Short mmCIF file of C-alpha atoms in Angstrom, two decimals:
data_model
loop_
_atom_site.label_atom_id
_atom_site.label_comp_id
_atom_site.label_asym_id
_atom_site.label_seq_id
_atom_site.Cartn_x
_atom_site.Cartn_y
_atom_site.Cartn_z
CA MET A 12 -132.61 -120.89 -92.15
CA VAL A 13 -131.05 -118.61 -89.49
CA LEU A 14 -128.81 -121.34 -88.15
CA ALA A 15 -127.76 -122.27 -91.65
CA GLY A 16 -126.88 -118.67 -92.35
CA GLY A 17 -124.88 -118.53 -89.14
CA ALA A 18 -122.97 -121.64 -90.12
CA VAL A 19 -122.13 -120.15 -93.51
CA LEU A 20 -120.90 -116.94 -91.84
CA LEU A 21 -118.64 -118.86 -89.46
CA LEU A 22 -117.27 -121.01 -92.28
CA ALA A 23 -116.54 -117.93 -94.35
CA LEU A 24 -114.81 -116.17 -91.48
CA GLY A 25 -112.76 -119.27 -90.71
CA LEU A 26 -111.62 -119.61 -94.33
CA VAL A 27 -110.66 -115.96 -94.54
CA VAL A 28 -108.60 -116.13 -91.36
CA LEU A 29 -106.93 -119.37 -92.42
CA ILE A 30 -105.79 -117.60 -95.56
CA LEU A 31 -104.53 -114.65 -93.54
CA VAL A 32 -102.45 -116.75 -91.16
CA ARG A 33 -101.08 -119.19 -93.75
CA PRO A 34 -97.31 -118.62 -93.91
CA SER A 35 -96.13 -117.00 -97.14
CA SER A 36 -92.64 -115.87 -96.13
CA SER A 37 -90.26 -115.73 -93.19
CA THR A 38 -92.01 -112.65 -91.81
CA GLY A 39 -95.57 -111.70 -90.85
CA PRO A 40 -98.20 -113.85 -89.10
CA ALA A 41 -96.20 -117.07 -89.47
CA THR A 42 -93.28 -115.60 -87.56
CA ALA A 43 -95.55 -114.27 -84.82
CA ALA A 44 -97.29 -117.62 -84.37
CA GLY A 45 -94.19 -119.76 -84.77
CA SER A 46 -93.13 -121.61 -87.89
CA ALA A 47 -94.00 -125.26 -88.45
CA SER A 48 -90.38 -126.22 -87.72
CA ALA A 49 -90.46 -124.41 -84.37
CA ALA A 50 -94.09 -125.13 -83.49
CA PRO A 51 -95.27 -125.39 -79.89
CA SER A 52 -95.48 -128.98 -78.70
CA ASP A 53 -98.75 -130.89 -78.66
CA THR A 54 -98.90 -130.59 -74.86
CA SER A 55 -97.93 -126.90 -74.74
CA VAL A 56 -99.98 -124.10 -73.23
CA ASP A 57 -100.24 -122.61 -76.73
CA ALA A 58 -101.82 -125.69 -78.31
CA GLY A 59 -103.98 -126.46 -75.28
CA PHE A 60 -105.31 -122.93 -75.07
CA ALA A 61 -106.00 -122.73 -78.80
CA ARG A 62 -108.00 -125.97 -78.68
CA ALA A 63 -109.92 -125.15 -75.50
CA MET A 64 -110.73 -121.56 -76.34
CA SER A 65 -111.87 -122.53 -79.84
CA ILE A 66 -114.52 -124.75 -78.26
CA HIS A 67 -115.36 -122.09 -75.65
CA HIS A 68 -115.75 -119.43 -78.33
CA GLN A 69 -117.89 -121.69 -80.48
CA GLN A 70 -120.54 -121.85 -77.76
CA ALA A 71 -120.43 -118.08 -77.16
CA VAL A 72 -121.12 -117.55 -80.86
CA GLU A 73 -123.95 -120.09 -80.75
CA MET A 74 -125.61 -118.37 -77.77
CA SER A 75 -125.28 -115.00 -79.48
CA PHE A 76 -127.01 -116.27 -82.63
CA ILE A 77 -129.82 -117.67 -80.47
CA VAL A 78 -130.53 -114.47 -78.55
CA ARG A 79 -130.17 -112.29 -81.64
CA ASP A 80 -133.35 -113.84 -83.02
CA ARG A 81 -135.29 -113.85 -79.75
CA THR A 82 -135.25 -110.19 -78.86
CA SER A 83 -135.80 -106.86 -80.60
CA ASP A 84 -133.70 -104.99 -78.02
CA GLU A 85 -131.01 -103.14 -79.96
CA ALA A 86 -128.45 -103.14 -77.12
CA VAL A 87 -128.61 -106.92 -76.69
CA ARG A 88 -128.60 -107.54 -80.43
CA ARG A 89 -125.58 -105.25 -80.83
CA LEU A 90 -123.71 -107.10 -78.08
CA ALA A 91 -124.59 -110.43 -79.68
CA TYR A 92 -123.37 -109.19 -83.06
CA ASP A 93 -120.07 -108.02 -81.54
CA ILE A 94 -119.51 -111.38 -79.83
CA ILE A 95 -120.32 -113.29 -83.03
CA ASN A 96 -117.84 -111.31 -85.09
CA THR A 97 -115.06 -111.05 -82.51
CA GLN A 98 -115.09 -114.61 -81.27
CA ALA A 99 -115.64 -116.23 -84.66
CA ASN A 100 -112.62 -114.30 -85.93
CA GLN A 101 -110.48 -115.27 -82.92
CA ARG A 102 -111.56 -118.89 -83.25
CA GLY A 103 -110.50 -118.91 -86.88
CA MET A 104 -107.08 -117.54 -85.93
CA MET A 105 -106.52 -120.22 -83.29
CA LEU A 106 -107.60 -123.07 -85.56
CA GLY A 107 -105.37 -121.65 -88.27
CA TRP A 108 -102.37 -121.62 -85.96
CA LEU A 109 -103.01 -125.21 -84.89
CA GLU A 110 -103.03 -126.24 -88.54
CA MET A 111 -99.88 -124.25 -89.26
CA TRP A 112 -98.15 -125.90 -86.29
CA GLY A 113 -99.22 -129.34 -87.50
CA ARG A 114 -101.21 -129.92 -84.30
CA ALA A 115 -104.58 -131.66 -84.01
CA LYS A 116 -107.57 -129.38 -83.43
CA SER A 117 -108.89 -131.68 -80.70
CA SER A 118 -107.32 -133.74 -77.94
CA SER A 119 -108.26 -136.62 -75.67
CA ALA A 120 -106.47 -134.90 -72.76
CA PRO A 121 -108.58 -133.40 -69.95
CA PRO A 122 -109.90 -130.00 -71.14
CA MET A 123 -107.99 -127.80 -68.67
CA GLU A 124 -104.82 -129.86 -68.34
CA TRP A 125 -102.84 -127.18 -70.20
CA MET A 126 -103.55 -124.82 -67.26
CA GLY A 127 -101.86 -127.24 -64.87
CA HIS A 128 -104.97 -128.43 -63.07
CA THR A 129 -107.77 -130.91 -63.60
CA PHE A 130 -111.38 -129.99 -64.25
CA THR A 131 -114.42 -132.22 -64.06
CA PRO A 132 -116.95 -131.20 -66.73
CA ARG A 133 -120.47 -130.43 -65.49
CA GLY A 134 -121.86 -132.77 -68.11
CA ASP A 135 -124.93 -132.12 -70.27
CA GLY A 136 -122.75 -130.42 -72.89
CA SER A 137 -120.77 -128.21 -70.49
CA LEU A 138 -117.20 -129.23 -71.24
CA MET A 139 -115.24 -126.41 -69.59
CA PRO A 140 -115.63 -123.75 -66.90
CA GLY A 141 -118.30 -121.21 -67.74
CA MET A 142 -119.88 -123.21 -70.53
CA ALA A 143 -123.67 -123.50 -70.56
CA THR A 144 -125.31 -126.91 -70.46
CA ASP A 145 -127.50 -128.23 -73.25
CA THR A 146 -130.48 -127.76 -70.94
CA GLU A 147 -129.60 -124.09 -70.42
CA LEU A 148 -129.24 -123.61 -74.17
CA ASP A 149 -132.66 -125.17 -74.70
CA ARG A 150 -134.09 -122.72 -72.16
CA LEU A 151 -132.52 -119.85 -74.07
CA ARG A 152 -134.00 -121.12 -77.35
CA ALA A 153 -137.45 -121.29 -75.74
CA ALA A 154 -137.29 -117.82 -74.16
CA LYS A 155 -138.35 -114.54 -75.77
CA GLY A 156 -137.99 -110.84 -75.13
CA LYS A 157 -136.78 -109.78 -71.71
CA ASP A 158 -136.60 -113.38 -70.45
CA ALA A 159 -134.24 -114.28 -73.29
CA GLU A 160 -132.17 -111.14 -72.70
CA VAL A 161 -131.70 -111.80 -68.98
CA LEU A 162 -130.87 -115.48 -69.44
CA PHE A 163 -128.41 -114.70 -72.22
CA LEU A 164 -126.68 -112.00 -70.18
CA LYS A 165 -126.36 -114.30 -67.16
CA LEU A 166 -125.05 -117.23 -69.20
CA MET A 167 -122.64 -115.05 -71.13
CA THR A 168 -121.34 -113.38 -67.96
CA SER A 169 -120.40 -116.79 -66.55
CA HIS A 170 -118.97 -117.76 -69.92
CA HIS A 171 -116.82 -114.60 -70.11
CA ARG A 172 -115.57 -114.87 -66.52
CA ALA A 173 -114.23 -118.35 -67.15
CA GLY A 174 -112.93 -117.36 -70.57
CA ALA A 175 -111.06 -114.38 -69.14
CA GLU A 176 -109.45 -116.63 -66.51
CA MET A 177 -108.33 -119.05 -69.21
CA ALA A 178 -106.99 -116.20 -71.33
CA GLN A 179 -105.12 -114.71 -68.37
CA ALA A 180 -103.36 -118.03 -67.83
CA ALA A 181 -102.35 -118.22 -71.49
CA ALA A 182 -101.22 -114.59 -71.60
CA GLY A 183 -98.77 -115.33 -68.79
CA SER A 184 -97.58 -118.80 -69.78
CA ALA A 185 -97.73 -119.29 -73.56
CA ASP A 186 -94.52 -119.51 -75.56
CA THR A 187 -95.61 -117.72 -78.74
CA ASP A 188 -96.19 -113.99 -79.07
CA ALA A 189 -99.30 -114.77 -81.11
CA ILE A 190 -101.07 -116.61 -78.28
CA ARG A 191 -99.83 -114.27 -75.55
CA ASN A 192 -101.01 -111.19 -77.41
CA LEU A 193 -104.34 -112.68 -78.46
CA ALA A 194 -105.03 -113.94 -74.93
CA ALA A 195 -104.18 -110.57 -73.36
CA GLY A 196 -106.60 -108.89 -75.75
CA MET A 197 -109.29 -111.42 -74.84
CA VAL A 198 -108.88 -110.62 -71.13
CA GLN A 199 -109.43 -106.92 -71.74
CA GLY A 200 -112.30 -107.42 -74.15
CA GLN A 201 -114.20 -109.92 -72.04
CA GLN A 202 -113.76 -107.99 -68.81
CA SER A 203 -115.14 -104.92 -70.55
CA GLU A 204 -118.16 -106.89 -71.75
CA ILE A 205 -118.69 -108.35 -68.27
CA ALA A 206 -119.00 -104.81 -66.90
CA LEU A 207 -121.36 -103.89 -69.74
CA MET A 208 -123.54 -106.94 -69.10
CA ALA A 209 -123.72 -106.15 -65.38
CA ASP A 210 -125.19 -102.76 -66.26
CA MET A 211 -127.58 -104.34 -68.76
CA LEU A 212 -128.79 -106.85 -66.18
CA LYS A 213 -129.29 -104.07 -63.63
CA GLU A 214 -131.41 -102.17 -66.17
CA ARG A 215 -133.59 -105.26 -66.42
CA GLY A 216 -133.93 -105.72 -62.67
CA ALA A 217 -131.60 -108.71 -62.53
CA LYS A 218 -128.01 -109.54 -61.63
CA ALA A 219 -125.49 -112.13 -62.71
#
């Protein structure tokens, strides 16, 4: 029931954001993201980042839903709630822009090719840098209390570090203001949460 509720929440957020970014005139979100006639190319940094970070964010939201129901610690639950809301919203924006540009939401190209380098996935569900494996997610689902908190904070720290690196690359190389601005905000937000999680791990006698 919890997972179903989470899926409904994500679907609702995605639909709301798609409505918000759908072009209605020559000004507003459509202009910021780039109109369909002047859309970034399929192999652009903008499209590559939007696809990759949508997948990256999806797993962060999934991990946050998992830990939310495996601890009663208010600080961890609050962090999980913030990640769910922030990253689900950002994911909806990126998928909305891809649709507005007329670009596919997935690609057969190597996952980090848009950054100008190749990356070999770890396998076991880990498709990009920082992503947890399916085995690690199963461990998180099986953990409770402090064990779940520590594992979540460690996995999310790695996830955020890689995500911030990806966002930094997009902030400096994307063509659209929409992607550059969103990516720059992600860098700041995720670096702030990395520092917060380091303190939370220290409080629990652990480190990333």
